[in-house]
Coordinates of C-alpha atoms and ligand atoms in Angstrom, one line a residue:
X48 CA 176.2 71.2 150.8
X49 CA 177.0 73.4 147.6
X50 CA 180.6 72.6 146.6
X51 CA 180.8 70.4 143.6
X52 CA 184.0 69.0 144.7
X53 CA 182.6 67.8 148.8
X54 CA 179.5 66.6 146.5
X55 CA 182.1 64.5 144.3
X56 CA 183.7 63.0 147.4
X57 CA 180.7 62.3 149.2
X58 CA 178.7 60.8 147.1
X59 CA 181.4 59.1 144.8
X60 CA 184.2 58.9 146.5
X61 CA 186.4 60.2 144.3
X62 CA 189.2 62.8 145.7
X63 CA 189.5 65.0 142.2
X64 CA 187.7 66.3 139.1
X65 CA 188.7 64.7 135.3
X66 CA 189.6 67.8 132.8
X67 CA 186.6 69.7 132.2
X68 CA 183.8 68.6 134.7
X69 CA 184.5 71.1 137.2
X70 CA 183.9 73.9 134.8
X71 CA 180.8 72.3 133.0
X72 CA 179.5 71.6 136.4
X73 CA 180.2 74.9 137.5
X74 CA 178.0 76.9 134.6
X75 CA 175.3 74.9 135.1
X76 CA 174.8 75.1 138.7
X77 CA 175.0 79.0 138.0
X78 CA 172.1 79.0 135.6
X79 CA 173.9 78.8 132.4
X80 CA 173.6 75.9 129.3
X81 CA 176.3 73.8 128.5
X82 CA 177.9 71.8 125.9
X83 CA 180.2 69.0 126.8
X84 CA 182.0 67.4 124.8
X85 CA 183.8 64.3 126.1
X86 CA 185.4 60.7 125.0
X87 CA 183.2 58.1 125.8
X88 CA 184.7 57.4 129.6
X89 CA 185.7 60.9 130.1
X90 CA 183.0 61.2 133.1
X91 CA 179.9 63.0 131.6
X92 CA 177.3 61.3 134.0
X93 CA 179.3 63.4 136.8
X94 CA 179.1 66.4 135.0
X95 CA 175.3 66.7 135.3
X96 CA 174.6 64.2 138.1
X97 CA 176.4 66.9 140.4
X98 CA 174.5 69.6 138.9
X99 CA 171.4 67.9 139.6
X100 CA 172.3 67.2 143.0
X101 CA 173.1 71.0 143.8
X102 CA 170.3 72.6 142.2
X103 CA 166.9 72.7 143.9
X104 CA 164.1 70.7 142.2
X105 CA 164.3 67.9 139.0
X106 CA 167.1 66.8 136.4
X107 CA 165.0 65.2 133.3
X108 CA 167.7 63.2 131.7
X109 CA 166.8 62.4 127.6
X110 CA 168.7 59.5 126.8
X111 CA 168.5 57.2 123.7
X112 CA 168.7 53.5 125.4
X113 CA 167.2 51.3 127.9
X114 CA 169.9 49.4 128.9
X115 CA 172.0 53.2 129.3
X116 CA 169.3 54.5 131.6
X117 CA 168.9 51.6 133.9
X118 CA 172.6 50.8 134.3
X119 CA 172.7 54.8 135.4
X120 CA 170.1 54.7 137.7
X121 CA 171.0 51.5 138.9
X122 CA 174.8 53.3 140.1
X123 CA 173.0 56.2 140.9
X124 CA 170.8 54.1 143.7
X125 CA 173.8 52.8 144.8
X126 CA 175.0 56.1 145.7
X127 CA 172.2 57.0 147.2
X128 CA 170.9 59.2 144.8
X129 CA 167.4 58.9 144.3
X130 CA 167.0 58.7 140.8
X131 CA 164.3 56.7 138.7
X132 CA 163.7 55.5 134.6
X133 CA 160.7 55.6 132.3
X134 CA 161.0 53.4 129.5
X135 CA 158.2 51.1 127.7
X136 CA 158.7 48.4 130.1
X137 CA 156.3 50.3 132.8
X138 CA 152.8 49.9 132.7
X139 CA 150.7 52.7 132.9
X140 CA 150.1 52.4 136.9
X141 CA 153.8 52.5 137.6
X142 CA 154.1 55.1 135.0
X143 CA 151.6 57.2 137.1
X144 CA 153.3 56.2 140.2
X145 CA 156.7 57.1 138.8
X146 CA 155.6 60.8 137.7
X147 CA 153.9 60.9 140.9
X148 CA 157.1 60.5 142.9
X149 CA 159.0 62.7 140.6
X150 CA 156.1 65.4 140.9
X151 CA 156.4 65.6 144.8
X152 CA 160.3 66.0 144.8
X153 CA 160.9 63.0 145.9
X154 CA 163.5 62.2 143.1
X155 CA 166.4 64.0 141.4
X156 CA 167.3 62.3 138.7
X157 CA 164.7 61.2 136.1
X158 CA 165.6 59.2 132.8
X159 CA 163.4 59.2 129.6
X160 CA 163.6 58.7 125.7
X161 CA 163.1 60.9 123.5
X162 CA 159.9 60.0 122.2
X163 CA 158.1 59.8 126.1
X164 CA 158.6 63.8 126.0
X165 CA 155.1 64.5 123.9
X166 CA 153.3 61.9 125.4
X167 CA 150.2 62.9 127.5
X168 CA 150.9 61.8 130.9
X169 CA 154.3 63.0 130.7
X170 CA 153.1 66.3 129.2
X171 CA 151.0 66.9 131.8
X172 CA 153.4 65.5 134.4
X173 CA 156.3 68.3 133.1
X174 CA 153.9 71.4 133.3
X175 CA 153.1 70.7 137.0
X176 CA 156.8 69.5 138.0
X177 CA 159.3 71.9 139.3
X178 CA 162.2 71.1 136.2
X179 CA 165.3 72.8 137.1
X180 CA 167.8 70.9 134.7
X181 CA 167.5 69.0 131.3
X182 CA 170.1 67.2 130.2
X183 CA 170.3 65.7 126.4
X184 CA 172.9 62.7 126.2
X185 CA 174.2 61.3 123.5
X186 CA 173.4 64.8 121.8
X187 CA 174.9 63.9 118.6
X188 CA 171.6 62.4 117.7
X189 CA 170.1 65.5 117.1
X190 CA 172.4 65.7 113.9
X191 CA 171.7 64.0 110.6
X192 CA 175.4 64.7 110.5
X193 CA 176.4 62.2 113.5
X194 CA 176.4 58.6 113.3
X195 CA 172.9 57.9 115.7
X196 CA 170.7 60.3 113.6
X197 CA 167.1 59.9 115.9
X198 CA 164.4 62.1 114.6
X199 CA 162.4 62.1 117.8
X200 CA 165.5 64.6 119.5
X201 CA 164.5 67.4 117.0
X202 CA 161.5 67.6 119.3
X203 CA 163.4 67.8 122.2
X204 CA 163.3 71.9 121.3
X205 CA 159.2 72.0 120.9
X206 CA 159.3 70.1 124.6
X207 CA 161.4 72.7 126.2
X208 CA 159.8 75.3 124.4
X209 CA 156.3 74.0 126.1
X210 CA 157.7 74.1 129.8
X211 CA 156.2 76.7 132.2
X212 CA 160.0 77.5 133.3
X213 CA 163.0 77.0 130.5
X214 CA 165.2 74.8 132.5
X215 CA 169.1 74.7 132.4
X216 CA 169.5 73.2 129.5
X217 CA 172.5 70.6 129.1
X218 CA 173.7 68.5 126.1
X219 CA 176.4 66.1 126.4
X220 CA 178.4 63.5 124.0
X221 CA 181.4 61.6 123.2
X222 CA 182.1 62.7 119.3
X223 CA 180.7 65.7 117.6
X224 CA 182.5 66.8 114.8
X225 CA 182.2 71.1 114.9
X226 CA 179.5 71.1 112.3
X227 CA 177.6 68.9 114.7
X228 CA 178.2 70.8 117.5
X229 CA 176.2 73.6 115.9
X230 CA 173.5 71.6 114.9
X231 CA 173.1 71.1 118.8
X232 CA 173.6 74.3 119.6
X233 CA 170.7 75.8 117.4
X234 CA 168.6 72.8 117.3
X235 CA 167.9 72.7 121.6
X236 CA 168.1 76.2 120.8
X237 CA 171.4 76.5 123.7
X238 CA 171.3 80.0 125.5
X239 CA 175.0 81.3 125.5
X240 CA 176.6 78.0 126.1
X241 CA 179.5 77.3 128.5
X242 CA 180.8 74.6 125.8
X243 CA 183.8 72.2 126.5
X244 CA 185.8 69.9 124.3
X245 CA 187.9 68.1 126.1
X246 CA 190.9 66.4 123.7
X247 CA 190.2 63.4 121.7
X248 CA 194.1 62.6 121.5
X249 CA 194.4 58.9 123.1
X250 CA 197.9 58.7 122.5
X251 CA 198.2 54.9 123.9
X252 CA 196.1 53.8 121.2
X253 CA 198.0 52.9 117.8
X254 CA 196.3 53.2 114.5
X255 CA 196.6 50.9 111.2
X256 CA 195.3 50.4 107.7
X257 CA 196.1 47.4 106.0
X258 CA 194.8 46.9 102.3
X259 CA 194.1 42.8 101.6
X260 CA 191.6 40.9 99.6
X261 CA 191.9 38.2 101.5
X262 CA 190.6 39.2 105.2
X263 CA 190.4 36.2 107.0
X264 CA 194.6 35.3 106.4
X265 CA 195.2 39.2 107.4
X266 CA 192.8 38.7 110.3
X267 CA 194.4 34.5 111.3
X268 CA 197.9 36.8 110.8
X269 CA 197.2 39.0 113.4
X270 CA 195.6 37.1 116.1
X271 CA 198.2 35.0 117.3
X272 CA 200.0 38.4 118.7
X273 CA 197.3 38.9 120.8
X274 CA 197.1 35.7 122.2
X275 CA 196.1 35.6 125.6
X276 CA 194.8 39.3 125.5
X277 CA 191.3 40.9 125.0
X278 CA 189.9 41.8 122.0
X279 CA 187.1 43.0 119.9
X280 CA 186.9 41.9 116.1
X281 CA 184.3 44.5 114.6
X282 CA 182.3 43.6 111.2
X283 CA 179.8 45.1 109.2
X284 CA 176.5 42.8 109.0
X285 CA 175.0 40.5 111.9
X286 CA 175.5 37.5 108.8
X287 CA 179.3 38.1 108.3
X288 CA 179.9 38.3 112.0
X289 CA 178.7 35.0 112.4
X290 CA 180.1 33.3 109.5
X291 CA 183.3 35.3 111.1
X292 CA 182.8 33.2 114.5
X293 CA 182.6 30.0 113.0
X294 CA 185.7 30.4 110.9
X295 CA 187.2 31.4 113.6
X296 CA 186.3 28.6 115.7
X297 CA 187.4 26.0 113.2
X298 CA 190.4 27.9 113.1
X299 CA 190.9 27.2 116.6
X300 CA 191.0 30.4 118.2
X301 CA 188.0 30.8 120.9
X302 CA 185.7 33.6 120.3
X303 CA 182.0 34.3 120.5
X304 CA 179.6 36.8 118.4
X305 CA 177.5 39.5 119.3
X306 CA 174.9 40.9 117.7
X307 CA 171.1 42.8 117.9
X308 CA 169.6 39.7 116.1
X309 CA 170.8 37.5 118.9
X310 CA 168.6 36.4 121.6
X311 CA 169.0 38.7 124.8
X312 CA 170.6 35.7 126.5
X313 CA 172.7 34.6 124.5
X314 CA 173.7 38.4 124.3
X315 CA 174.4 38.3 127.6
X316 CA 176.2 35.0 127.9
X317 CA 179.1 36.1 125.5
X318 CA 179.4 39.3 126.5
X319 CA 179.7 38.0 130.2
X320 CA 182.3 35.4 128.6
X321 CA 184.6 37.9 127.0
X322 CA 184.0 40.7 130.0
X323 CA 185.2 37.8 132.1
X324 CA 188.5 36.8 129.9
X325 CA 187.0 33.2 129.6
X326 CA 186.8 33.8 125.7
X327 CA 189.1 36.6 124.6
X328 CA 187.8 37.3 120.9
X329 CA 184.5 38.8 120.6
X330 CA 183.1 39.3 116.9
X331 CA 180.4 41.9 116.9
X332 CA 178.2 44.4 114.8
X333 CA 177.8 47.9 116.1
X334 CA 175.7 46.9 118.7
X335 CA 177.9 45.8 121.0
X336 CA 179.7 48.3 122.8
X337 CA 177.8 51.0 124.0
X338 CA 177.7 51.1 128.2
X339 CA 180.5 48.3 128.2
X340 CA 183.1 49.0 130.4
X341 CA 186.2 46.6 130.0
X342 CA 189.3 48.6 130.3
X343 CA 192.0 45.8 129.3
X344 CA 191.0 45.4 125.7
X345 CA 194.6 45.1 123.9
X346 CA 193.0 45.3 120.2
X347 CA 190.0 46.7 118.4
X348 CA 190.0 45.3 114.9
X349 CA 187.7 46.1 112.2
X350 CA 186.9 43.2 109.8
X351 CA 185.1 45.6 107.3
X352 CA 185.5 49.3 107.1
X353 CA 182.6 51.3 109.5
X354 CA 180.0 53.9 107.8
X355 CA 181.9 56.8 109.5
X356 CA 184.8 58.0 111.1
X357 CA 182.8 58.7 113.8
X358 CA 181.8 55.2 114.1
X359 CA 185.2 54.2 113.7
X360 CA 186.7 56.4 116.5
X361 CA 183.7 55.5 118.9
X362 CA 184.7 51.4 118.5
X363 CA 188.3 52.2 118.1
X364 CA 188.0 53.9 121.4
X365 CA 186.8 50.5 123.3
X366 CA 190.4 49.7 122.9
X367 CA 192.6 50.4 125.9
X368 CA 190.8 52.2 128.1
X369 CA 193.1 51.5 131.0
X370 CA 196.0 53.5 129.4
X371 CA 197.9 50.8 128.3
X372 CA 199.3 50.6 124.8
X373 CA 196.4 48.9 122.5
X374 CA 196.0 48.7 118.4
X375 CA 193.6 49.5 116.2
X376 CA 193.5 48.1 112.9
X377 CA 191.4 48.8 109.5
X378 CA 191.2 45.8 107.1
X379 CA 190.3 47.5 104.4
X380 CA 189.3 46.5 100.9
X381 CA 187.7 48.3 98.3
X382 CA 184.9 46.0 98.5
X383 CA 184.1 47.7 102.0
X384 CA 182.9 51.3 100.1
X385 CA 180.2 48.8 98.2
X386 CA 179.2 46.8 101.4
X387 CA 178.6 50.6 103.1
X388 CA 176.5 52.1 99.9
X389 CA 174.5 48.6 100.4
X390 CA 173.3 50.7 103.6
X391 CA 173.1 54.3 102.1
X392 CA 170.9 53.1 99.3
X393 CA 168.2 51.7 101.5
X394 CA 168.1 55.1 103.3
X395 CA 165.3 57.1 102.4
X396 CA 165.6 60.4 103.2
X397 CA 167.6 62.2 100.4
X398 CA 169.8 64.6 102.9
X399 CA 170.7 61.9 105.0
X400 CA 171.9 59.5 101.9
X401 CA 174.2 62.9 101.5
X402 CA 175.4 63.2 104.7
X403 CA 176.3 59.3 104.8
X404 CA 177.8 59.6 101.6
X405 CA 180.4 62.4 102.7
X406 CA 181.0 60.4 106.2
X407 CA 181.9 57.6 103.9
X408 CA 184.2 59.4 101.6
X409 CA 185.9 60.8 104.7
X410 CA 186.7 57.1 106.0
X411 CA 187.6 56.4 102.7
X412 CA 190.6 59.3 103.1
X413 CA 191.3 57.5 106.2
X414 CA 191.8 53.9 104.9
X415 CA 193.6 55.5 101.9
X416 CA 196.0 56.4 104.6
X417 CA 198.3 59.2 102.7
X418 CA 198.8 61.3 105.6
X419 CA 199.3 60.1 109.6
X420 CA 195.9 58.7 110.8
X421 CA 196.3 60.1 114.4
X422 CA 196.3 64.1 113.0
X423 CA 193.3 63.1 110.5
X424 CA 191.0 61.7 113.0
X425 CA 191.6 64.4 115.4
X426 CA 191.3 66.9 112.6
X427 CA 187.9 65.6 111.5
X428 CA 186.8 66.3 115.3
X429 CA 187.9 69.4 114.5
X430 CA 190.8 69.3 117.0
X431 CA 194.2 71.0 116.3
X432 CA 196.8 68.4 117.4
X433 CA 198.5 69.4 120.9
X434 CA 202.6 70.1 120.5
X435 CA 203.7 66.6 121.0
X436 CA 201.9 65.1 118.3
X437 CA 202.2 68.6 116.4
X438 CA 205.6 67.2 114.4
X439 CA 205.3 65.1 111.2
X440 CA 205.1 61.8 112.8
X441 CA 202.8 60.5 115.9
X442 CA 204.7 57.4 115.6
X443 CA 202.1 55.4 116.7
X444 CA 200.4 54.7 113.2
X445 CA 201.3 52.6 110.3
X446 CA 201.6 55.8 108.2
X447 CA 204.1 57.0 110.0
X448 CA 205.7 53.9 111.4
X449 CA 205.7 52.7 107.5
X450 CA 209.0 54.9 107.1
X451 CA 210.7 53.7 109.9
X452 CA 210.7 50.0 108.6
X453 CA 213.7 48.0 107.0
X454 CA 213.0 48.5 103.6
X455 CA 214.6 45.1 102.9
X456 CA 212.6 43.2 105.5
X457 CA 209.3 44.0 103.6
X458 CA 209.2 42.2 100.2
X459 CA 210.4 39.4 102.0
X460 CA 207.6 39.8 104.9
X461 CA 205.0 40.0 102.4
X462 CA 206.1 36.5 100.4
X463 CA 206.4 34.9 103.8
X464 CA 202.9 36.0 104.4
X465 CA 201.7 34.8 100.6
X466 CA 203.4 31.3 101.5
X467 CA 201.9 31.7 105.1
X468 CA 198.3 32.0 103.6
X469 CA 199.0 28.7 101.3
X470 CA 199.9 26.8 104.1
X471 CA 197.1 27.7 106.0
X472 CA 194.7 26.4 103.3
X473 CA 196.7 23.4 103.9
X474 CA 195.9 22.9 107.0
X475 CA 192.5 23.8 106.2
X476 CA 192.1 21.3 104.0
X477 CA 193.7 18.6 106.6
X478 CA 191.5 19.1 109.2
X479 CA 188.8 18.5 107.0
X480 CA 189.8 15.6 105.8
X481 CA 191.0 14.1 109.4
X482 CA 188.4 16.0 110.9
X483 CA 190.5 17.5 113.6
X484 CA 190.4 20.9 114.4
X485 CA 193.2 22.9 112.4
X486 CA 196.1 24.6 115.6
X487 CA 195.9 20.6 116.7
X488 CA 197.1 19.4 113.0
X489 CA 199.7 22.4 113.3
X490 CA 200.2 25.6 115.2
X491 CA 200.0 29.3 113.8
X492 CA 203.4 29.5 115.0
X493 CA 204.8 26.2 113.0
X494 CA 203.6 27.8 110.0
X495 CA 205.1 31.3 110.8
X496 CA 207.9 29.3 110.7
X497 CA 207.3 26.9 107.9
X498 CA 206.7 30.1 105.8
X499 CA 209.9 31.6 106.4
X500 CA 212.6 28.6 106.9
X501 CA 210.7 26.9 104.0
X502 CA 212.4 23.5 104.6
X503 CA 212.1 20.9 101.4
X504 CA 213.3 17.9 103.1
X505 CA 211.3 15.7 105.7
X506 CA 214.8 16.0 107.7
X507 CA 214.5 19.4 107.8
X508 CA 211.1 19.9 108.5
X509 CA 210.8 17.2 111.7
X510 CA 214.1 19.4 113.1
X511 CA 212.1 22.7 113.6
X512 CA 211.1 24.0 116.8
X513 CA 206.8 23.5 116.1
X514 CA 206.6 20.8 114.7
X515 CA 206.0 17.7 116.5
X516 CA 207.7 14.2 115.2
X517 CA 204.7 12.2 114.9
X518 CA 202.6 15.4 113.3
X519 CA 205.1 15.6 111.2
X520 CA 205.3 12.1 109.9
X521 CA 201.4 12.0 109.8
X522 CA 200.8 16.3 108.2
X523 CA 204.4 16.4 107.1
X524 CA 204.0 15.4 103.1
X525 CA 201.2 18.3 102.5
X526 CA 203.2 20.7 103.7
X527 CA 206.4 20.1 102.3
X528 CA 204.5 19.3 98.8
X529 CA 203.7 22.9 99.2
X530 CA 206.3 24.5 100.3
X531 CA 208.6 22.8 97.5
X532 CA 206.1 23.9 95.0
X533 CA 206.3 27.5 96.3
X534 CA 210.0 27.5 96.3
X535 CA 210.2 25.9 92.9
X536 CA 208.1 28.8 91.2
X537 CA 210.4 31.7 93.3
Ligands
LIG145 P1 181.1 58.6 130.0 O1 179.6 58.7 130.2 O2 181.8 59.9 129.6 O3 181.5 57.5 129.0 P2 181.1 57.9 132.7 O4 180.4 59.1 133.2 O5 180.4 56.6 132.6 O6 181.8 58.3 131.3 O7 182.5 57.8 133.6 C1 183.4 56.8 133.3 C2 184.0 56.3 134.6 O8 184.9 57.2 135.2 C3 183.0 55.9 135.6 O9 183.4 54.7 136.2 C4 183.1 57.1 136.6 O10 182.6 56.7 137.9 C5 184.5 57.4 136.5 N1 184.8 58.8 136.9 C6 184.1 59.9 136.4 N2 184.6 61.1 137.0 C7 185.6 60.7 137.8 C8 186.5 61.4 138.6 N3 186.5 62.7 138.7 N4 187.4 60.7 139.3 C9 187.5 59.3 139.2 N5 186.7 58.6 138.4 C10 185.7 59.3 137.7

C-alpha cells in the first residue's frame, strides 16, 4: 500500500484529507523536509504518522511531553500501528529492550524528548538503526522567540548531523509567528522545505478586551451567560488560580482548579470533572490544556493578561473547537504588564528577557485594543486576512462590535454594572454573616435586576420576578438600604 489517502482510510478511518496534510504528507514520503504549520487540532499527528507508515524503516518522533507521547502511542496501538515511547519512566532494561525492538524494525513509530537524543544508549542505538524520518513537534521550541523556549532542541541539529544517513527531516507546530519559522528552518538546518501554513482564521471564535480594576465583579458579570456551558477561566499564577476557585465557590458557581503544583490526582479528578460537564468552570494556569480535547467549550476567559500573544491564541484556541460560536475575553488591567515583568525579571538569560519583553508589548497592543483584534492576531502570525474578514470590521470582536452599540444604552449599562458590583458585596457580606452561601441569599439574576429597576420601597422590591417573599422579608432591608443610597447620590 503506497497511497496516503487508502493508508488514511485504512488505518483511521477517515474518508478525506484536512487542508494541507495531503501535500505535507506527500513531500515527505518523496524525500523532501517539511514545515507544517497547523492550529492545534488541525491534524498534524496524520501528517507524519502517514509518512512514517509509507516509508521503509523508522519515524523518531522528538516531542516535548510525557503525557503528549503516551496519549499518541496509546491511539497509535489502537490502530494497530506499532509504535513505542522512551521517557524517564523506563528503567534501563526496558530501555534496552525498547531500542532493541526499534533496532530490528519491529516498530514504526518511536517517541523521545529532546534531551534522550545525546544520551549513550540512544546514541549508539541511532547509528545502528535504519532512521528514515525525524519528526520535531511542537517545533516552536526551538525558538527563544516562541512561547516554550527548550534549550535541549537546539541539539536536535548536532543529533541529525551525527546520523550515518540524514533522515527526512520534519518539524511541525501550531503557532509560529514568521520570524519563528525561520529560526526552525536554519536551526534543524531544513533542506529546501515543502512548508505549509494552513490559516489561523477561527472565525466562530469572538474576541474581547475589557479594561476593569475590579476582576472578580467583571468575571461574577460574565458567568451567569454561560451558565450551563463549558468553560475555561485562565490566570496567571498557580496562588491566584486558587484563591480564584474559592471565590468562586463561595460565590456559588461550581468550578474546580488546575494546576502543575497540584497532585497528579487531583489533576486528574477535575479535569475528568470538567471533561465530563459535571463541573463546568475550570480555573487553570498554563498547564492545563495541552493534549485536552473537549470540543464544546463555549468560553475561554483570561483572568490576567498571558506573557504572549502566542500564549494567548494557543488558550484562546481551546475555545470552540466544535465550530460553534464561542468567546474569548481579556480582562485586562494595567496591573497585568507588572504581574508579567514579575516573570521576565527572574529570567536569566539577557536575550530571552528581550524577546519576552517584545511578546509582552505586543499583547499589550492587543489589550489596548485600537484596531480589530481578529486582523492583529492573525497579522502577528504573519497571516494576511482572507477577503471575508479583509473589510474594516470582522464583527466578531469588541473592537469592532463597540460601534455597532446604542450609544445610549452604554452609560446607563455601566452604572447598572457599578450598582450591580455594590450589591454584590451585599450579598457578600450577608452570607457571611448568615453563613449561607451567597446565589441562595439572592440570585445573579435578582441583582441584574435589582441594579437596573432599582426599586426603593419593600413593595416594590417583594413584586419583582427574583426575588422570593420570605428572602425578601429576611435580605430585603440591605439591599434596599443600598439601592436607595445609590439612587440618592445619582
Ligand atoms: P493536532 O496535533 O494538530 O492538534 P491531531 O493530530 O491531534 O491535531 O488531530 C486532531 C483530531 O482530528 C484527531 O482526533 C484526529 O484523529 C482528527 N483528524 C485528523 N485528520 C483528520 C482527517 N483527515 N479527517 C478527520 N479527522 C481527522
Amino acid at each position: 500500500m503506497n497511497d496516503p489517502l487508502a493508508v488514511l482510510q485504512k488505518y483511521y478511518g477517515y474518508s478525506s484529507f484536512r487542508p494541507g496534510q495531503r501535500e505535507l504528507i506527500e513531500a515527505a514520503v518523496s524525500g523532501r523536509d517539511v514545515l507544517g504549520v497547523l492550529p492545534t487540532g488541525g491534524g498534524k499527528s496524520i501528517c507524519y504518522q502517514i509518512p512514517a507508515l509509507l516509508l521503509p524503516g523508522l519515524c523518531i518522533v522528538i516531542s516535548p511531553l510525557i503525557s503528549l507521547m503516551h496519549d499518541q502511542v496509546m491511539h497509535l496501538q489502537k490502530r494497530h500501528i506499532k509504535a513505542a515511547c522512551i521517557t524517564s519512566e523506563l528503567k534501563r532494561p526496558e530501555l534496552l529492550s525498547v531500542l532493541h525492538l526499534a533496532e530490528r524494525g519491529v516498530l514504526k513509530l518511536l517517541y523521545v524528548s529532546p534531551e534522550r537524543l545525546m544520551t549513550k544508549d540512544f546514541a549508539a542505538f541511532s547509528k545502528k538503526a535504519d532512521i528514515s524520518l525525524l519528526v520535531v513537534d511542537e517545533a516552536h521550541s526551538i525558538s527563544m522567540w516562541g512561547h516554550e523556549f527548550r534549550p535541549s532542541y537546539l541539539r536536535i541539529r548536532d543529533y541529525i548531523d551525527s546520523l550515518p544517513v540524514r533522515p527526512v527531516t520534519a518539524a511541525y507546530t501550531a503557532t509560529a509567528a514568521p520570524r519563528v519559522r525561520e529560526e526552525i528552518r536554519t536551526s534543524l538546518g531544513l533542506k529546501d522545505p515543502f512548508e505549509y501554513t494552513a490559516s489561523f482564521d477561527r472565525p466562530n471564535l469572538y474576541y474581547e478586551v475589557r479594561h476593569t480594576a475590579d476582576k472578580r465583579a467583571a468575571l461574577l458579570s460574565l458567568l451567569p451567560a454561560y451558565k450551563g456551558f463549558s468553560g475555561i477561566v485562565y490566570c496567571l499564577t498557580r496562588r491566584s488560580a486558587t484563591a480564584l476557585t474559592r471565590y468562586l465557590n463561595a460565590e456559588g458557581i461550581p468550578a474546580v482548579c488546575y494546576h502543575a503544583g497540584m497532585s497528579a490526582k487531583d489533576r486528574q479528578q477535575h479535569q475528568e470533572l470538567w471533561m465530563q460537564g459535571d463541573v463546568p468552570v475550570i480555573v487553570a494556569t498554563n498547564a492545563f490544556g495541552m493534549g485536552i480535547d473537549k470540543p464544546d467549550v463555549r468560553f475561554v476567559i483570561h483572568y490576567q493578561m498571558p506573557g504572549s500573544p502566542e500564549h494567548y491564541y494557543q488558550e484562546a484556541g481551546r475555545a470552540g473547537r466544535d465550530g460553534k460560536r464561542s468567546d474569548c475575553i481579556l480582562l485586562y488591567s494595567d496591573r497585568d504588564l507588572k504581574a508579567n515583568r514579575f516573570f521576565i525579571n527572574r529570567t536569566r538569560s539577557a536575550v530571552l528577557r528581550a524577546a519576552m519583553e517584545q511578546q509582552l508589548d505586543a499583547m499589550r497592543r492587543y489589550a489596548g485594543g485600537h484596531s480589530c483584534l481578529r486582523r492583529y492576531l492573525l497579522a502577528y502570525f504573519g497571516e494576511i486576512p482572507s477577503s471575508d474578514t479583509a473589510g474594516d470590521s470582522c464583527h466578531s470582536c469588541s473592537v469592532c462590535l463597540r460601534f455597532n452599540l446604542i450609544p445610549k444604552a452604554l452609560p446607563a449599562g455601566t452604572e447598572d454594572h457599578a450598582l450591580y458590583r455594590s450589591l454584590v458585596s451585599v450579598r457578600s457580606r450577608l452570607s457571611a454573616k448568615h453563613h449561607v452561601l451567597p446565589y441562595k441569599i439572592l440570585s445573579d439574576a435578582a441583582l441584574h435586576d435589582l441594579a437596573s429597576l432599582r426599586p426603593e420601597s419593600f413593595f416594590d422590591f417583594l413584586l419583582m420576578e427574583h426575588t422570593p417573599f420570605f428572602k425578601g422579608i429576611k435580605y430585603g432591608a440591605d439591599f434596599l438600604t443600598e439601592i436607595r443610597a445609590w439612587n440618592a447620590s445619582h
